[in-house]
């Protein structure tokens, strides 16, 4: 089971007995469940991350459901709420968006909730921009017209509408995917834009619904980097040690301590706050 293999990998990492730890066993087990990732070719780190989180969620969800059943059977007459739909993954990583959709004809307003574990942010520049620029681009109101019209219940027909997204549940750990692989002039290419991201005090309150009472300030804890282009490249990671607060670079068999200034990189692809 991939969850067991992942647990062994994390345990080996934190034991600190080796200079580096190979994820080969986890990769082998995970590849059997997701054959697309078993091939020795480049894959998208964001797609891989989502599959890993989904797989771990399913495994931990089943364990949690079994524990709830055991508690129910051992506590005669006691009422236990089933938590079969949740896990440590949803507790840490799952947030919720709400899309406010307003019909431009009758002005009726409706909300469409949507859960997320990764927010894919557009990069609104080809040279330099900030993470806040990416967030503002993602959350700016959009107008749905022509083939994107909504079917308005009150009008009884398709109508133009505006849609505005907001965060109604902020996760403990929020993951941003910078959409570096984009279509331009009918060709897909990689954007090498420098995206400046803060190490601390990332304030998401402008994008969070007033009904959400979660903490809105975040600090950077990890970065996944991609060097190369569409067809080939190399992934590395920067991770902050939760106890020492030092940053480390993970580059295959090379794990090295790095200064804070090196964490701001043009190759950043996934940001963990």
mmCIF file of C-alpha atoms in Angstrom, residues 17-257:
data_model
loop_
_atom_site.group_PDB
_atom_site.id
_atom_site.type_symbol
_atom_site.label_atom_id
_atom_site.label_comp_id
_atom_site.label_asym_id
_atom_site.label_seq_id
_atom_site.Cartn_x
_atom_site.Cartn_y
_atom_site.Cartn_z
ATOM 1 C CA UNK A 17 20.566 7.984 9.987
ATOM 2 C CA UNK A 18 21.445 8.708 6.351
ATOM 3 C CA UNK A 19 22.654 11.708 4.368
ATOM 4 C CA UNK A 20 19.766 11.134 1.953
ATOM 5 C CA UNK A 21 16.887 8.697 1.540
ATOM 6 C CA UNK A 22 15.702 7.197 -1.748
ATOM 7 C CA UNK A 23 11.919 7.207 -2.402
ATOM 8 C CA UNK A 24 12.309 4.181 -4.705
ATOM 9 C CA UNK A 25 10.065 1.868 -2.648
ATOM 10 C CA UNK A 26 7.285 4.467 -2.461
ATOM 11 C CA UNK A 27 7.634 5.222 -6.184
ATOM 12 C CA UNK A 28 7.377 1.541 -7.051
ATOM 13 C CA UNK A 29 4.211 0.985 -5.000
ATOM 14 C CA UNK A 30 2.649 4.264 -6.125
ATOM 15 C CA UNK A 31 3.440 3.482 -9.774
ATOM 16 C CA UNK A 32 1.409 0.276 -9.576
ATOM 17 C CA UNK A 33 -1.635 2.259 -8.455
ATOM 18 C CA UNK A 34 -0.998 5.091 -10.940
ATOM 19 C CA UNK A 35 0.778 3.489 -13.952
ATOM 20 C CA UNK A 36 1.294 6.862 -15.666
ATOM 21 C CA UNK A 37 3.846 7.764 -12.981
ATOM 22 C CA UNK A 38 5.752 4.475 -13.254
ATOM 23 C CA UNK A 39 7.499 5.491 -16.471
ATOM 24 C CA UNK A 40 10.937 7.102 -16.261
ATOM 25 C CA UNK A 41 9.851 10.258 -18.031
ATOM 26 C CA UNK A 42 9.150 13.776 -16.819
ATOM 27 C CA UNK A 43 5.764 14.293 -15.187
ATOM 28 C CA UNK A 44 4.067 17.356 -13.780
ATOM 29 C CA UNK A 45 4.812 17.836 -10.069
ATOM 30 C CA UNK A 46 1.413 19.427 -9.459
ATOM 31 C CA UNK A 47 -0.434 16.456 -10.975
ATOM 32 C CA UNK A 48 1.747 14.050 -8.996
ATOM 33 C CA UNK A 49 1.127 15.972 -5.763
ATOM 34 C CA UNK A 50 -2.653 15.899 -6.223
ATOM 35 C CA UNK A 51 -2.570 12.131 -6.855
ATOM 36 C CA UNK A 52 -0.417 11.565 -3.754
ATOM 37 C CA UNK A 53 -2.731 13.643 -1.557
ATOM 38 C CA UNK A 54 -5.833 11.894 -2.953
ATOM 39 C CA UNK A 55 -4.250 8.467 -2.424
ATOM 40 C CA UNK A 56 -3.198 9.230 1.143
ATOM 41 C CA UNK A 57 -6.631 10.721 1.876
ATOM 42 C CA UNK A 58 -8.398 7.553 0.723
ATOM 43 C CA UNK A 59 -6.087 5.363 2.819
ATOM 44 C CA UNK A 60 -6.353 7.452 5.985
ATOM 45 C CA UNK A 61 -10.097 7.927 5.498
ATOM 46 C CA UNK A 62 -10.607 4.155 5.528
ATOM 47 C CA UNK A 63 -8.500 3.771 8.670
ATOM 48 C CA UNK A 64 -10.445 6.533 10.390
ATOM 49 C CA UNK A 65 -13.771 4.936 9.431
ATOM 50 C CA UNK A 66 -12.602 1.594 10.838
ATOM 51 C CA UNK A 67 -11.549 3.255 14.106
ATOM 52 C CA UNK A 68 -14.961 4.936 14.373
ATOM 53 C CA UNK A 69 -16.700 1.583 13.862
ATOM 54 C CA UNK A 70 -14.527 -0.032 16.525
ATOM 55 C CA UNK A 71 -15.324 2.742 18.987
ATOM 56 C CA UNK A 72 -19.034 2.399 18.264
ATOM 57 C CA UNK A 73 -18.986 -1.334 18.848
ATOM 58 C CA UNK A 74 -16.912 -1.029 22.057
ATOM 59 C CA UNK A 75 -19.004 1.772 23.563
ATOM 60 C CA UNK A 76 -22.483 0.263 23.913
ATOM 61 C CA UNK A 77 -25.186 2.863 23.537
ATOM 62 C CA UNK A 78 -22.721 5.666 22.844
ATOM 63 C CA UNK A 79 -23.306 7.801 19.779
ATOM 64 C CA UNK A 80 -20.217 8.418 17.637
ATOM 65 C CA UNK A 81 -20.242 10.730 14.660
ATOM 66 C CA UNK A 82 -18.796 9.088 11.575
ATOM 67 C CA UNK A 83 -15.815 10.908 10.055
ATOM 68 C CA UNK A 84 -15.438 8.610 7.049
ATOM 69 C CA UNK A 85 -15.274 11.566 4.658
ATOM 70 C CA UNK A 86 -12.371 13.281 6.394
ATOM 71 C CA UNK A 87 -8.732 12.515 7.058
ATOM 72 C CA UNK A 88 -5.526 14.204 8.177
ATOM 73 C CA UNK A 89 -5.097 15.243 4.516
ATOM 74 C CA UNK A 90 -8.406 17.138 4.383
ATOM 75 C CA UNK A 91 -7.719 18.554 7.854
ATOM 76 C CA UNK A 92 -4.387 20.033 6.762
ATOM 77 C CA UNK A 93 -4.744 20.771 3.048
ATOM 78 C CA UNK A 94 -8.395 21.104 2.039
ATOM 79 C CA UNK A 95 -9.913 24.530 1.597
ATOM 80 C CA UNK A 96 -13.111 25.726 0.008
ATOM 81 C CA UNK A 97 -13.881 28.343 -2.602
ATOM 82 C CA UNK A 98 -17.228 29.930 -3.267
ATOM 83 C CA UNK A 99 -18.102 31.276 -6.701
ATOM 84 C CA UNK A 100 -20.693 34.070 -6.498
ATOM 85 C CA UNK A 101 -22.563 34.076 -9.827
ATOM 86 C CA UNK A 102 -24.806 37.043 -10.642
ATOM 87 C CA UNK A 103 -27.106 37.071 -13.658
ATOM 88 C CA UNK A 104 -26.657 40.339 -15.544
ATOM 89 C CA UNK A 105 -30.290 40.304 -16.683
ATOM 90 C CA UNK A 106 -32.325 39.720 -13.518
ATOM 91 C CA UNK A 107 -29.457 40.319 -11.015
ATOM 92 C CA UNK A 108 -30.188 37.045 -9.213
ATOM 93 C CA UNK A 109 -27.227 35.798 -7.150
ATOM 94 C CA UNK A 110 -26.241 32.183 -6.602
ATOM 95 C CA UNK A 111 -23.244 30.534 -4.932
ATOM 96 C CA UNK A 112 -21.300 27.480 -6.121
ATOM 97 C CA UNK A 113 -18.948 25.948 -3.519
ATOM 98 C CA UNK A 114 -15.858 24.025 -4.593
ATOM 99 C CA UNK A 115 -13.235 22.223 -2.503
ATOM 100 C CA UNK A 116 -9.536 22.523 -3.342
ATOM 101 C CA UNK A 117 -6.152 21.260 -2.185
ATOM 102 C CA UNK A 118 -4.066 23.222 -4.705
ATOM 103 C CA UNK A 119 -4.818 26.698 -6.101
ATOM 104 C CA UNK A 120 -3.533 27.093 -9.665
ATOM 105 C CA UNK A 121 -2.618 30.741 -10.133
ATOM 106 C CA UNK A 122 -2.177 32.473 -13.514
ATOM 107 C CA UNK A 123 1.011 34.486 -14.028
ATOM 108 C CA UNK A 124 -0.055 37.903 -15.390
ATOM 109 C CA UNK A 125 3.368 38.960 -16.648
ATOM 110 C CA UNK A 126 6.191 37.646 -18.814
ATOM 111 C CA UNK A 127 9.029 39.262 -16.845
ATOM 112 C CA UNK A 128 8.437 40.052 -13.176
ATOM 113 C CA UNK A 129 5.393 39.937 -10.904
ATOM 114 C CA UNK A 130 4.527 39.187 -7.296
ATOM 115 C CA UNK A 131 2.524 36.380 -5.750
ATOM 116 C CA UNK A 132 -0.057 39.017 -4.824
ATOM 117 C CA UNK A 133 -0.339 39.903 -8.528
ATOM 118 C CA UNK A 134 -1.083 36.239 -9.271
ATOM 119 C CA UNK A 135 -3.676 36.097 -6.494
ATOM 120 C CA UNK A 136 -5.400 39.276 -7.676
ATOM 121 C CA UNK A 137 -5.543 37.861 -11.197
ATOM 122 C CA UNK A 138 -7.109 34.625 -9.930
ATOM 123 C CA UNK A 139 -9.707 36.326 -7.740
ATOM 124 C CA UNK A 140 -10.671 39.202 -10.035
ATOM 125 C CA UNK A 141 -14.334 39.131 -11.177
ATOM 126 C CA UNK A 142 -14.939 37.577 -14.582
ATOM 127 C CA UNK A 143 -17.776 38.028 -17.063
ATOM 128 C CA UNK A 144 -19.343 34.946 -18.663
ATOM 129 C CA UNK A 145 -20.694 35.584 -22.154
ATOM 130 C CA UNK A 146 -21.408 33.724 -25.407
ATOM 131 C CA UNK A 147 -20.505 30.038 -25.043
ATOM 132 C CA UNK A 148 -19.781 30.536 -21.328
ATOM 133 C CA UNK A 149 -23.218 31.873 -20.402
ATOM 134 C CA UNK A 150 -24.976 30.411 -17.375
ATOM 135 C CA UNK A 151 -28.494 28.983 -17.357
ATOM 136 C CA UNK A 152 -30.399 31.348 -15.087
ATOM 137 C CA UNK A 153 -33.162 29.597 -13.136
ATOM 138 C CA UNK A 154 -35.152 32.832 -12.726
ATOM 139 C CA UNK A 155 -34.884 33.935 -16.349
ATOM 140 C CA UNK A 156 -35.413 30.390 -17.620
ATOM 141 C CA UNK A 157 -32.706 30.786 -20.270
ATOM 142 C CA UNK A 158 -28.978 31.269 -20.825
ATOM 143 C CA UNK A 159 -27.758 34.692 -19.732
ATOM 144 C CA UNK A 160 -24.540 36.669 -19.351
ATOM 145 C CA UNK A 161 -23.261 36.669 -15.793
ATOM 146 C CA UNK A 162 -20.409 37.792 -13.562
ATOM 147 C CA UNK A 163 -18.541 35.341 -11.346
ATOM 148 C CA UNK A 164 -16.397 36.237 -8.338
ATOM 149 C CA UNK A 165 -14.405 33.714 -6.299
ATOM 150 C CA UNK A 166 -13.607 33.943 -2.604
ATOM 151 C CA UNK A 167 -12.161 31.583 -0.010
ATOM 152 C CA UNK A 168 -14.808 30.427 2.456
ATOM 153 C CA UNK A 169 -12.533 27.942 4.231
ATOM 154 C CA UNK A 170 -8.787 28.593 4.439
ATOM 155 C CA UNK A 171 -6.708 25.414 4.891
ATOM 156 C CA UNK A 172 -3.967 25.117 7.504
ATOM 157 C CA UNK A 173 -1.465 24.536 4.696
ATOM 158 C CA UNK A 174 -2.244 26.269 1.413
ATOM 159 C CA UNK A 175 -0.486 25.191 -1.788
ATOM 160 C CA UNK A 176 -0.111 27.514 -4.765
ATOM 161 C CA UNK A 177 0.643 26.161 -8.231
ATOM 162 C CA UNK A 178 2.192 28.772 -10.511
ATOM 163 C CA UNK A 179 0.889 28.113 -14.020
ATOM 164 C CA UNK A 180 4.206 28.316 -15.833
ATOM 165 C CA UNK A 181 3.120 25.997 -18.639
ATOM 166 C CA UNK A 182 0.739 28.084 -20.737
ATOM 167 C CA UNK A 183 -0.647 28.362 -24.243
ATOM 168 C CA UNK A 184 0.560 31.284 -26.330
ATOM 169 C CA UNK A 185 -0.124 31.753 -30.047
ATOM 170 C CA UNK A 186 -1.413 28.159 -30.315
ATOM 171 C CA UNK A 187 1.842 26.854 -28.829
ATOM 172 C CA UNK A 188 2.397 25.586 -25.295
ATOM 173 C CA UNK A 189 5.459 27.009 -23.627
ATOM 174 C CA UNK A 190 6.985 27.566 -20.221
ATOM 175 C CA UNK A 191 6.851 31.017 -18.631
ATOM 176 C CA UNK A 192 10.156 31.951 -17.010
ATOM 177 C CA UNK A 193 8.614 34.930 -15.188
ATOM 178 C CA UNK A 194 10.231 35.906 -11.903
ATOM 179 C CA UNK A 195 7.487 35.569 -9.280
ATOM 180 C CA UNK A 196 8.418 37.298 -6.013
ATOM 181 C CA UNK A 197 6.832 35.583 -3.012
ATOM 182 C CA UNK A 198 6.958 36.582 0.666
ATOM 183 C CA UNK A 199 8.574 34.331 3.283
ATOM 184 C CA UNK A 200 6.143 35.419 5.992
ATOM 185 C CA UNK A 201 3.049 37.543 6.609
ATOM 186 C CA UNK A 202 1.258 36.486 3.433
ATOM 187 C CA UNK A 203 -2.142 38.048 4.060
ATOM 188 C CA UNK A 204 -5.038 36.365 2.263
ATOM 189 C CA UNK A 205 -7.761 38.434 3.932
ATOM 190 C CA UNK A 206 -8.617 40.368 0.706
ATOM 191 C CA UNK A 207 -9.660 37.074 -0.887
ATOM 192 C CA UNK A 208 -11.370 35.454 2.090
ATOM 193 C CA UNK A 209 -15.100 35.629 2.745
ATOM 194 C CA UNK A 210 -16.236 37.474 5.860
ATOM 195 C CA UNK A 211 -17.940 34.241 6.977
ATOM 196 C CA UNK A 212 -14.528 32.548 7.254
ATOM 197 C CA UNK A 213 -12.899 32.899 10.676
ATOM 198 C CA UNK A 214 -9.663 31.030 9.901
ATOM 199 C CA UNK A 215 -6.255 32.612 10.308
ATOM 200 C CA UNK A 216 -5.485 34.577 7.143
ATOM 201 C CA UNK A 217 -1.711 35.067 7.490
ATOM 202 C CA UNK A 218 0.702 32.420 6.243
ATOM 203 C CA UNK A 219 4.451 31.744 6.232
ATOM 204 C CA UNK A 220 6.377 29.920 3.516
ATOM 205 C CA UNK A 221 7.482 26.397 4.474
ATOM 206 C CA UNK A 222 8.472 24.736 1.153
ATOM 207 C CA UNK A 223 9.060 25.391 -2.539
ATOM 208 C CA UNK A 224 9.139 22.967 -5.471
ATOM 209 C CA UNK A 225 11.347 24.189 -8.323
ATOM 210 C CA UNK A 226 11.397 23.180 -11.981
ATOM 211 C CA UNK A 227 14.400 23.876 -14.197
ATOM 212 C CA UNK A 228 14.146 23.086 -17.901
ATOM 213 C CA UNK A 229 11.375 23.252 -20.464
ATOM 214 C CA UNK A 230 8.209 21.389 -21.448
ATOM 215 C CA UNK A 231 9.811 18.118 -22.521
ATOM 216 C CA UNK A 232 12.617 17.686 -20.042
ATOM 217 C CA UNK A 233 13.863 19.270 -16.862
ATOM 218 C CA UNK A 234 14.811 18.769 -13.255
ATOM 219 C CA UNK A 235 12.829 19.128 -10.034
ATOM 220 C CA UNK A 236 14.341 20.274 -6.739
ATOM 221 C CA UNK A 237 12.825 21.417 -3.453
ATOM 222 C CA UNK A 238 13.515 23.918 -0.707
ATOM 223 C CA UNK A 239 12.137 22.979 2.718
ATOM 224 C CA UNK A 240 12.194 24.805 6.035
ATOM 225 C CA UNK A 241 13.046 22.723 9.088
ATOM 226 C CA UNK A 242 10.150 23.071 11.508
ATOM 227 C CA UNK A 243 12.408 23.114 14.587
ATOM 228 C CA UNK A 244 15.627 24.875 13.577
ATOM 229 C CA UNK A 245 13.876 27.171 11.035
ATOM 230 C CA UNK A 246 16.810 26.617 8.670
ATOM 231 C CA UNK A 247 16.228 26.147 4.941
ATOM 232 C CA UNK A 248 17.525 23.086 3.064
ATOM 233 C CA UNK A 249 17.844 22.298 -0.619
ATOM 234 C CA UNK A 250 16.864 18.811 -1.798
ATOM 235 C CA UNK A 251 18.501 17.980 -5.123
ATOM 236 C CA UNK A 252 18.501 14.208 -5.692
ATOM 237 C CA UNK A 253 21.262 12.830 -3.442
ATOM 238 C CA UNK A 254 22.414 16.325 -2.405
ATOM 239 C CA UNK A 255 20.770 17.757 0.724
ATOM 240 C CA UNK A 256 22.389 21.023 1.725
ATOM 241 C CA UNK A 257 21.683 23.886 4.103
#
